[in-house]
Short mmCIF file of N, CA, C and O in Angstrom, two decimals:
data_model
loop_
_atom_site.label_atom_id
_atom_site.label_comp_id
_atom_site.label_asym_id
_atom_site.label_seq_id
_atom_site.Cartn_x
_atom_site.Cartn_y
_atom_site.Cartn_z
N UNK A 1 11.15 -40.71 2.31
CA UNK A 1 11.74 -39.62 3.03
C UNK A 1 12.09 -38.45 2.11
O UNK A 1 11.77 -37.27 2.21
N UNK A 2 12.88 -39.12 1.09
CA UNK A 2 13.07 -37.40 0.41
C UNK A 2 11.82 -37.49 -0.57
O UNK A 2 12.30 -37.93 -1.61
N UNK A 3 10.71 -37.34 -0.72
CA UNK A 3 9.35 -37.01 -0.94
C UNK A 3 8.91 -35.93 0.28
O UNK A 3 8.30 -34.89 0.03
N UNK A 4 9.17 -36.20 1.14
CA UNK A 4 8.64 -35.12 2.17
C UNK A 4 9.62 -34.19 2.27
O UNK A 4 9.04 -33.11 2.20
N UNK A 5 10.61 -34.04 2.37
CA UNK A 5 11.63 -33.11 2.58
C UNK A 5 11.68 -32.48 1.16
O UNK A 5 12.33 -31.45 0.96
N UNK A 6 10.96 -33.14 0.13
CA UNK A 6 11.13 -32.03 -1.51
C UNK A 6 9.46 -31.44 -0.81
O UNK A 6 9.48 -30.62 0.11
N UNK A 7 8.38 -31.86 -1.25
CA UNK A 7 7.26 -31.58 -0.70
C UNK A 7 7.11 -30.37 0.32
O UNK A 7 6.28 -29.47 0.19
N UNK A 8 8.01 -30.47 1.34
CA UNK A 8 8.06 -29.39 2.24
C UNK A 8 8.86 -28.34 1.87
O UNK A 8 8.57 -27.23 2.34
N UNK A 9 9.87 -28.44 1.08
CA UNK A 9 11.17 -27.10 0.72
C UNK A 9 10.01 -26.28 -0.36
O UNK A 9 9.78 -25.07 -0.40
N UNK A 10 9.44 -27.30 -1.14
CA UNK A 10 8.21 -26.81 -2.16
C UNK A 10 6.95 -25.97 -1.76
O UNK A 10 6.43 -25.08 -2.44
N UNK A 11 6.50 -26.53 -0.26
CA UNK A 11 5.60 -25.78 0.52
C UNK A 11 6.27 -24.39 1.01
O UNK A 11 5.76 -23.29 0.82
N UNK A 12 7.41 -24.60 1.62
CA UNK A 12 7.96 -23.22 2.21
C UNK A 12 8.66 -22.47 1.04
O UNK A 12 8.84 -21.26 1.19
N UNK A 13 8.99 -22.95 0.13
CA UNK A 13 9.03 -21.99 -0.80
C UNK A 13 7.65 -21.06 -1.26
O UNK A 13 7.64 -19.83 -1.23
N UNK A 14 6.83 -21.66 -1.56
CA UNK A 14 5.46 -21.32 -1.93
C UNK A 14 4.83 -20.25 -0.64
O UNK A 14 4.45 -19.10 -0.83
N UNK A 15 4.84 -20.77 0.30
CA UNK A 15 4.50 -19.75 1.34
C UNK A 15 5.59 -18.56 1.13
O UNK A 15 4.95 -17.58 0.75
N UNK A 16 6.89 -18.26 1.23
CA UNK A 16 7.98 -17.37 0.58
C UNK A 16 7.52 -16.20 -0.49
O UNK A 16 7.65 -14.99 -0.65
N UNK A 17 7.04 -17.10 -0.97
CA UNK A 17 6.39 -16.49 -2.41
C UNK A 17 5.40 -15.53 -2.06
O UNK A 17 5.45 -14.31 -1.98
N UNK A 18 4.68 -16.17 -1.91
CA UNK A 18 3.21 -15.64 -1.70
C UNK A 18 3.46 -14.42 -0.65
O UNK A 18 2.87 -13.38 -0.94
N UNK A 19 4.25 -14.40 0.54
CA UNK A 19 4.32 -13.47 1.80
C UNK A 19 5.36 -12.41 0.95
O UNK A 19 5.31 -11.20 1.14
N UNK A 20 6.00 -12.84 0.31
CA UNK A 20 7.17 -11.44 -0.52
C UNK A 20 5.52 -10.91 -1.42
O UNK A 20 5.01 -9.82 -1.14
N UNK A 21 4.98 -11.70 -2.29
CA UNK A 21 4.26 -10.92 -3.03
C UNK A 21 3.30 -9.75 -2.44
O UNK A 21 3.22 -8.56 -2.75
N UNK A 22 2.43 -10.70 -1.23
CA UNK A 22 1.68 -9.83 -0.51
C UNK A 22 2.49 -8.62 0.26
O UNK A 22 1.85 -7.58 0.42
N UNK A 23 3.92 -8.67 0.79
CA UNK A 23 4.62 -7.44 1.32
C UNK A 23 4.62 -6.57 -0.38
O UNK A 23 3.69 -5.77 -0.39
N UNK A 24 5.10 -6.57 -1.19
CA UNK A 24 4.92 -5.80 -2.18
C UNK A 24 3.82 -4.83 -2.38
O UNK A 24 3.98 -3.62 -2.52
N UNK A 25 2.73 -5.44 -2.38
CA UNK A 25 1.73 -5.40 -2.53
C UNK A 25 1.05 -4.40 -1.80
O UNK A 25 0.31 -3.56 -2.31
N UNK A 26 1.42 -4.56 -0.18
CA UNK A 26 0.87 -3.58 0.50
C UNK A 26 1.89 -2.47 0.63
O UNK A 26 1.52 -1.52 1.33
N UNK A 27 3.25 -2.38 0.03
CA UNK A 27 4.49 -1.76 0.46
C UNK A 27 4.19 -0.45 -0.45
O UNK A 27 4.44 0.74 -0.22
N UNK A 28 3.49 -1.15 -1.69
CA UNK A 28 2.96 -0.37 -3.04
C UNK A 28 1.80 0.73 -3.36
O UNK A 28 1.83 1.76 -4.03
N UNK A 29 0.40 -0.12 -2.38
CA UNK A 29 -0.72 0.40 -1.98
C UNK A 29 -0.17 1.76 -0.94
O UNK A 29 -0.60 2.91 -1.08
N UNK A 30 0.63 1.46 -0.13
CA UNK A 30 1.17 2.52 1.51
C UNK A 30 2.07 3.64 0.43
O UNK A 30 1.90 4.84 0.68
N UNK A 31 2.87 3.34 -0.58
CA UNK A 31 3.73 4.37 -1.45
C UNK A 31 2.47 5.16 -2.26
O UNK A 31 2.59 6.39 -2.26
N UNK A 32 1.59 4.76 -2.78
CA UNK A 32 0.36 5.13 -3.41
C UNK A 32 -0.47 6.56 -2.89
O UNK A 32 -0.46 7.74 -3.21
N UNK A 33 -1.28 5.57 -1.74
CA UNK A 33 -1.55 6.50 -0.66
C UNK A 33 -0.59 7.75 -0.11
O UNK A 33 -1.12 8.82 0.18
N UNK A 34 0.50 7.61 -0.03
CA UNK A 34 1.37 8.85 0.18
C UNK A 34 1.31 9.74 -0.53
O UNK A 34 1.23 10.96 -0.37
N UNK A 35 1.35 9.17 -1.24
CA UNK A 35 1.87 10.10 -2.87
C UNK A 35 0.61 10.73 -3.01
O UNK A 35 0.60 11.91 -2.68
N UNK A 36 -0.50 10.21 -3.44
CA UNK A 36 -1.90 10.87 -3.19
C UNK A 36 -2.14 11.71 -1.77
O UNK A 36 -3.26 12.23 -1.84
N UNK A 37 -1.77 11.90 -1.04
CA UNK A 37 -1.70 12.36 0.23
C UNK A 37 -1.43 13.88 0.11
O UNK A 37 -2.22 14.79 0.32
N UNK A 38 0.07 13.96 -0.34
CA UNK A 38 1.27 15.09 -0.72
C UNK A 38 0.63 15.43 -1.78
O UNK A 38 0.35 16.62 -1.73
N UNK A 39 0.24 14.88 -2.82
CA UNK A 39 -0.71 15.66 -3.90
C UNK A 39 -1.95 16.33 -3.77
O UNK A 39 -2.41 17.27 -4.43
N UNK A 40 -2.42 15.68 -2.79
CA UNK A 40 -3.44 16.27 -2.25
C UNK A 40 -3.69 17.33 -1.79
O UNK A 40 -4.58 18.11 -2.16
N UNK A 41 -2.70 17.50 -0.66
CA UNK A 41 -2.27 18.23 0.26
C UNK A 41 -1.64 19.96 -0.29
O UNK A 41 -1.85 21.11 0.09
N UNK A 42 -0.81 19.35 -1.33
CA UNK A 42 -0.56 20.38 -2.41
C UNK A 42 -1.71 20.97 -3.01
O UNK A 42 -1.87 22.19 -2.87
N UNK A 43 -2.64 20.23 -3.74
CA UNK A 43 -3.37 20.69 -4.37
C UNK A 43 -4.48 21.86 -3.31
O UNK A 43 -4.77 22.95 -3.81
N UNK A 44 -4.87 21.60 -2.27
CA UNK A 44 -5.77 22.01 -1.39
C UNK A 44 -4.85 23.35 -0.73
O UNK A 44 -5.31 24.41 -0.32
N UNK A 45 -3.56 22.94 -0.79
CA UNK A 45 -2.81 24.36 -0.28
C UNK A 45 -3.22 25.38 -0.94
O UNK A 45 -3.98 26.25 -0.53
N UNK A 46 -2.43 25.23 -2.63
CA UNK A 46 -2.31 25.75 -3.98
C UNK A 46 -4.13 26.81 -4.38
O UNK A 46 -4.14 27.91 -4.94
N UNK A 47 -5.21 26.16 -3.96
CA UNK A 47 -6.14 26.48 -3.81
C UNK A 47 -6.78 27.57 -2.87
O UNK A 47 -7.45 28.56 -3.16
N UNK A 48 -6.36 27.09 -1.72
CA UNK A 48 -6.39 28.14 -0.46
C UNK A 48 -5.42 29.66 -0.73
O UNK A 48 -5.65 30.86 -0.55
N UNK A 49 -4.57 29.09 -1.11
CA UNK A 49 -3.29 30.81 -1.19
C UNK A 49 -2.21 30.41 -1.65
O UNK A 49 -1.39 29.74 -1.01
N UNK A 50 -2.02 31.00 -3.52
CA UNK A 50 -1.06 30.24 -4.00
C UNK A 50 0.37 31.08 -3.29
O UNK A 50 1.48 30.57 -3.50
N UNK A 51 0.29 32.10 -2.62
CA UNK A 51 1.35 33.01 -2.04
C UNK A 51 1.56 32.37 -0.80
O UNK A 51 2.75 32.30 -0.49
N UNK A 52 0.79 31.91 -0.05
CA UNK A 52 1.27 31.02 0.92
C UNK A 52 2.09 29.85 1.22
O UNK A 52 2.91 29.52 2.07
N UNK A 53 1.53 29.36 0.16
CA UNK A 53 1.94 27.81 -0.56
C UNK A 53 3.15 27.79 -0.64
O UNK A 53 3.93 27.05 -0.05
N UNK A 54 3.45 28.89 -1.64
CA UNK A 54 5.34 29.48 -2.32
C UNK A 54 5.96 28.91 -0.70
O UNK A 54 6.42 27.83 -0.34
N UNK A 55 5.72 30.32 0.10
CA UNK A 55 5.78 31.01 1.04
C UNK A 55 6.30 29.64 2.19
O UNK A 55 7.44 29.71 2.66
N UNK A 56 5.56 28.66 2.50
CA UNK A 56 5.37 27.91 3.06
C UNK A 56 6.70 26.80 2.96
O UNK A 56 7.59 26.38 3.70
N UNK A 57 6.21 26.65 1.59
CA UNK A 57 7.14 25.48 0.46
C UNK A 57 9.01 26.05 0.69
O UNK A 57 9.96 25.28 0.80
N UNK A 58 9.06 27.28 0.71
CA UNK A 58 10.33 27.69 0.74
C UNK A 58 10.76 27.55 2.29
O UNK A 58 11.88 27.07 2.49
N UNK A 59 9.74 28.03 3.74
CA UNK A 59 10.01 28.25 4.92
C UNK A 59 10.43 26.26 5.01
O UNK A 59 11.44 25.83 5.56
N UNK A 60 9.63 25.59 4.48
CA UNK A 60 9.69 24.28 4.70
C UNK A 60 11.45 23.86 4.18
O UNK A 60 12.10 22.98 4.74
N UNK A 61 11.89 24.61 3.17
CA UNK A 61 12.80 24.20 2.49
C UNK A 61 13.88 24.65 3.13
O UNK A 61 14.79 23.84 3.33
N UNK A 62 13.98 25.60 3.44
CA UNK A 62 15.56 26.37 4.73
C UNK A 62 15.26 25.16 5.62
O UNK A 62 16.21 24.39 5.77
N UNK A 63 13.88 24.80 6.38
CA UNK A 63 14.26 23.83 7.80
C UNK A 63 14.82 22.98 7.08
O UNK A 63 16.04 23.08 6.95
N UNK A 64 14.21 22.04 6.49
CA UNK A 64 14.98 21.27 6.08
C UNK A 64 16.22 20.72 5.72
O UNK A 64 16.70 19.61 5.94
N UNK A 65 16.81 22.08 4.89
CA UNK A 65 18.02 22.58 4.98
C UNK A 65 19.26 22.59 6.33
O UNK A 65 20.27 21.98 6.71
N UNK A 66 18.73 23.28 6.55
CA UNK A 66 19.59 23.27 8.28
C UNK A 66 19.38 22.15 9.24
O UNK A 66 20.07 22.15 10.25
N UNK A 67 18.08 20.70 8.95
CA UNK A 67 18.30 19.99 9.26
C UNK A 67 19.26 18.81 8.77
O UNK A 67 19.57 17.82 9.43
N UNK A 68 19.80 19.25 6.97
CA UNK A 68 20.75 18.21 6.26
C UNK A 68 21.81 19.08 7.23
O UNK A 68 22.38 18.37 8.05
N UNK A 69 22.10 20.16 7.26
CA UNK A 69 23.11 20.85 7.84
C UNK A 69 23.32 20.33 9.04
O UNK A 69 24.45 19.86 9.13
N UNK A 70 22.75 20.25 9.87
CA UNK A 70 23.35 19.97 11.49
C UNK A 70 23.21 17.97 11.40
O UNK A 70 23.56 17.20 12.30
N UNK A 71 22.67 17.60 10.20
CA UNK A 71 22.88 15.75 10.62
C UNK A 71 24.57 15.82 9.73
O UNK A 71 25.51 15.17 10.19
N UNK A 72 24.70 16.49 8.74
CA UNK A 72 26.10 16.14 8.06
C UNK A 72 26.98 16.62 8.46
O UNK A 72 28.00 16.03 8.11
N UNK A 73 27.19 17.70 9.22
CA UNK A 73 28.45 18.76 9.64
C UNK A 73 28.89 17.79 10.89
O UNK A 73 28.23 17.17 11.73
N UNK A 74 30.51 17.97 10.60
CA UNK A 74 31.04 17.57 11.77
C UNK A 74 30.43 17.64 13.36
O UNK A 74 29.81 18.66 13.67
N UNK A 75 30.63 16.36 14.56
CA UNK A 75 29.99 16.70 15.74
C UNK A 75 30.66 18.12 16.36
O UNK A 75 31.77 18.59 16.10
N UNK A 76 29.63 18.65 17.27
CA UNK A 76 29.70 20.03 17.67
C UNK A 76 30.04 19.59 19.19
O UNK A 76 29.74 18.47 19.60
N UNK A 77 30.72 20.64 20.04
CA UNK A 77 30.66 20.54 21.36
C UNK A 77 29.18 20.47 21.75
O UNK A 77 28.22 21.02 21.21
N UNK A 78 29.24 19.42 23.14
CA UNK A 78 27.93 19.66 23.47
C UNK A 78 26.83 18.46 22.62
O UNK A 78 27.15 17.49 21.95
N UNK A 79 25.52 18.97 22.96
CA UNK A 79 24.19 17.78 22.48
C UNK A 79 23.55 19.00 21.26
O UNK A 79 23.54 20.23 21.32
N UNK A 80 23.24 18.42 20.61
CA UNK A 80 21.64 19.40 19.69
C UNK A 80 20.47 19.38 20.57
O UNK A 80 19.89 18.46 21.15
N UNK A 81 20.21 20.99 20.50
CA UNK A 81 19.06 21.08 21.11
C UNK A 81 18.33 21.64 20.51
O UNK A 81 18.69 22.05 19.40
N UNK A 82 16.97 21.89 20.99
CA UNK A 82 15.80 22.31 20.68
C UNK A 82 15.68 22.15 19.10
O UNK A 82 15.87 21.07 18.54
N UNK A 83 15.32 23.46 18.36
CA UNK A 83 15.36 23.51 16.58
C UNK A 83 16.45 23.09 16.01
O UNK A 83 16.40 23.26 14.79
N UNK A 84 17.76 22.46 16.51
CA UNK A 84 18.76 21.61 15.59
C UNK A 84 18.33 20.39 15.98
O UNK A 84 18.26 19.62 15.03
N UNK A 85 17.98 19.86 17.18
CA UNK A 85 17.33 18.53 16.75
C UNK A 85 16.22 17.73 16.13
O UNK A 85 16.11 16.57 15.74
N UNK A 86 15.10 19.26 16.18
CA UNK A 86 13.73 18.86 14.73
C UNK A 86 14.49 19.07 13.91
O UNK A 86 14.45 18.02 13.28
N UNK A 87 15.15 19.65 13.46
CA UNK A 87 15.29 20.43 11.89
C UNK A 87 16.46 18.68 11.94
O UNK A 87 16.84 18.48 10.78
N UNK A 88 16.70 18.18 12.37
CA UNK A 88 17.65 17.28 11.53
C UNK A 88 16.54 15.94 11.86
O UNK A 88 16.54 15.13 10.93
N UNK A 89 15.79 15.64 12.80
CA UNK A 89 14.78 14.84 12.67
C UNK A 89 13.75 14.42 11.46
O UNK A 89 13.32 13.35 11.05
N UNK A 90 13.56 15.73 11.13
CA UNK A 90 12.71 16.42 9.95
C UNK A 90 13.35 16.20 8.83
O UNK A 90 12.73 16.03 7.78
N UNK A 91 14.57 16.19 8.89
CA UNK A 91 15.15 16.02 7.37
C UNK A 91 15.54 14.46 7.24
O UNK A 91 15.87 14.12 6.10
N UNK A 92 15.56 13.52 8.18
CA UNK A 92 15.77 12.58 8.36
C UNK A 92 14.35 11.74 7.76
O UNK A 92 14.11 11.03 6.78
N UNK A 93 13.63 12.20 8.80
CA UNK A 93 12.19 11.75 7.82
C UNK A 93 11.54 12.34 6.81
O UNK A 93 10.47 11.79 6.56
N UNK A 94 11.89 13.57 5.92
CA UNK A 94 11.85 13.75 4.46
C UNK A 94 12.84 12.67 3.73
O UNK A 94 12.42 11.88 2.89
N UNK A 95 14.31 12.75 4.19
CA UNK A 95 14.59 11.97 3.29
C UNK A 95 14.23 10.67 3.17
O UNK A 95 13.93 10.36 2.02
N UNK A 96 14.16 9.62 4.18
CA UNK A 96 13.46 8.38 4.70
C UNK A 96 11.83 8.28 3.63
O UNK A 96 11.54 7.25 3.03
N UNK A 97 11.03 9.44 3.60
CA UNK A 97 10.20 8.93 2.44
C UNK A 97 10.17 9.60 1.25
O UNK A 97 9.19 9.91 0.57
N UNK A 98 11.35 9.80 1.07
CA UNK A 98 11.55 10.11 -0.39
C UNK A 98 12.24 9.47 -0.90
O UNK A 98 12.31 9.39 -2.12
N UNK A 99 13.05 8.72 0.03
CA UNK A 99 13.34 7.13 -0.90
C UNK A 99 12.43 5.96 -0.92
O UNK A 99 12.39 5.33 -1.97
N UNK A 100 11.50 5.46 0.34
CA UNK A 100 10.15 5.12 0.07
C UNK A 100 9.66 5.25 -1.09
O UNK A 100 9.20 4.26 -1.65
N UNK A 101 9.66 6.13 -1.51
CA UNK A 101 8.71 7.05 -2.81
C UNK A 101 9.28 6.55 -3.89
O UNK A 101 8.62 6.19 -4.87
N UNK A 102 10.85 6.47 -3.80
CA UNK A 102 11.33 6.22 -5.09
C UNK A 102 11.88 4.85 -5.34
O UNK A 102 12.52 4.46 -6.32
N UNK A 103 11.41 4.00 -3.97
CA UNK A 103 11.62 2.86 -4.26
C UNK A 103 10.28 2.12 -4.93
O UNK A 103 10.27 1.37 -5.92
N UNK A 104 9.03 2.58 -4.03
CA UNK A 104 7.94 1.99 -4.17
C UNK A 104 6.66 3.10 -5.04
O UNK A 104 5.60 2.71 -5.54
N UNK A 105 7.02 4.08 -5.00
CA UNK A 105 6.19 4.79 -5.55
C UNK A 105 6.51 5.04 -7.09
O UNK A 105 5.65 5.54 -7.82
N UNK A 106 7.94 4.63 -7.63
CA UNK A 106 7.73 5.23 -9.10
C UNK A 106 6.56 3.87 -9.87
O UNK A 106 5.55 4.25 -10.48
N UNK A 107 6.74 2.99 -9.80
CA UNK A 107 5.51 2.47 -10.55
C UNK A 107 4.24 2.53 -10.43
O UNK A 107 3.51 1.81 -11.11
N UNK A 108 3.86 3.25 -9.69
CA UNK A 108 2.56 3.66 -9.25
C UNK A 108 1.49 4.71 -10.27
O UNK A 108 1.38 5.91 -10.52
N UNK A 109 0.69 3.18 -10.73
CA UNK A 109 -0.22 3.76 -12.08
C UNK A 109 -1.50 4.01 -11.27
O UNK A 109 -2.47 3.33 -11.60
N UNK A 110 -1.67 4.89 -10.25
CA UNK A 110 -2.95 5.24 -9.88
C UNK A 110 -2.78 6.76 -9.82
O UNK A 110 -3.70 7.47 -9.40
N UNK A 111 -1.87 7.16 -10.14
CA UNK A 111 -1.82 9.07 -10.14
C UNK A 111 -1.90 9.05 -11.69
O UNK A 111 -1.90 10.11 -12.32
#
């Protein structure tokens, strides 16, 4: 009896193993791909119109802005509507993969 019950804690450990390694693995490949994505994406801007790019990069940076602004500021009378609820959506999912990025993307030896 305890041959099978070590045998099995040994099997499900091993399966444990193996399913954390493989989540890594693809958690790493998906941070990779991003990152190459946004570099990409940059690079092909930067190419097209480096005055745009600026231009773009900064218009991107106020939304953003006013979306940390309306998720952190005290609640307001009333619901968020229209452009206060992208602009804090938007900053919600910048920040969401930019910790992605810096969880799984700083070891990333393919850039």
């Amino acid at each position: 009896m305890r041959v099978r019950r070590t045998a099995k804690a040994v099997g499900d450990f091993v399966i444990e193993v193996t399913g954390e390694f493989v989540g890594e693995v693809i958690l790493s490949l998906l941070a990779c791909a991003l990152l190459g994505c946004l570099v990409l994406a940059a690079y092909l801007s930067w190419s097209f119109s480096p005055r745009l790019t600026v231009a773009g990069a900064g218009l991107l940076g106020l939304f953003l802005a006013h979306g940390a602004w309306r998720t952190f500021r005290g609640p307001a009378k009333g619901r968020r509507r229209g452009l206060a609820a992208v602009a804090a959506a938007g900053f919600v999912l910048a920040a969401g993969t930019a910790c992605f990025l810096l969880l799984y993307g700083s070891g990333c030896g393919c850039l």
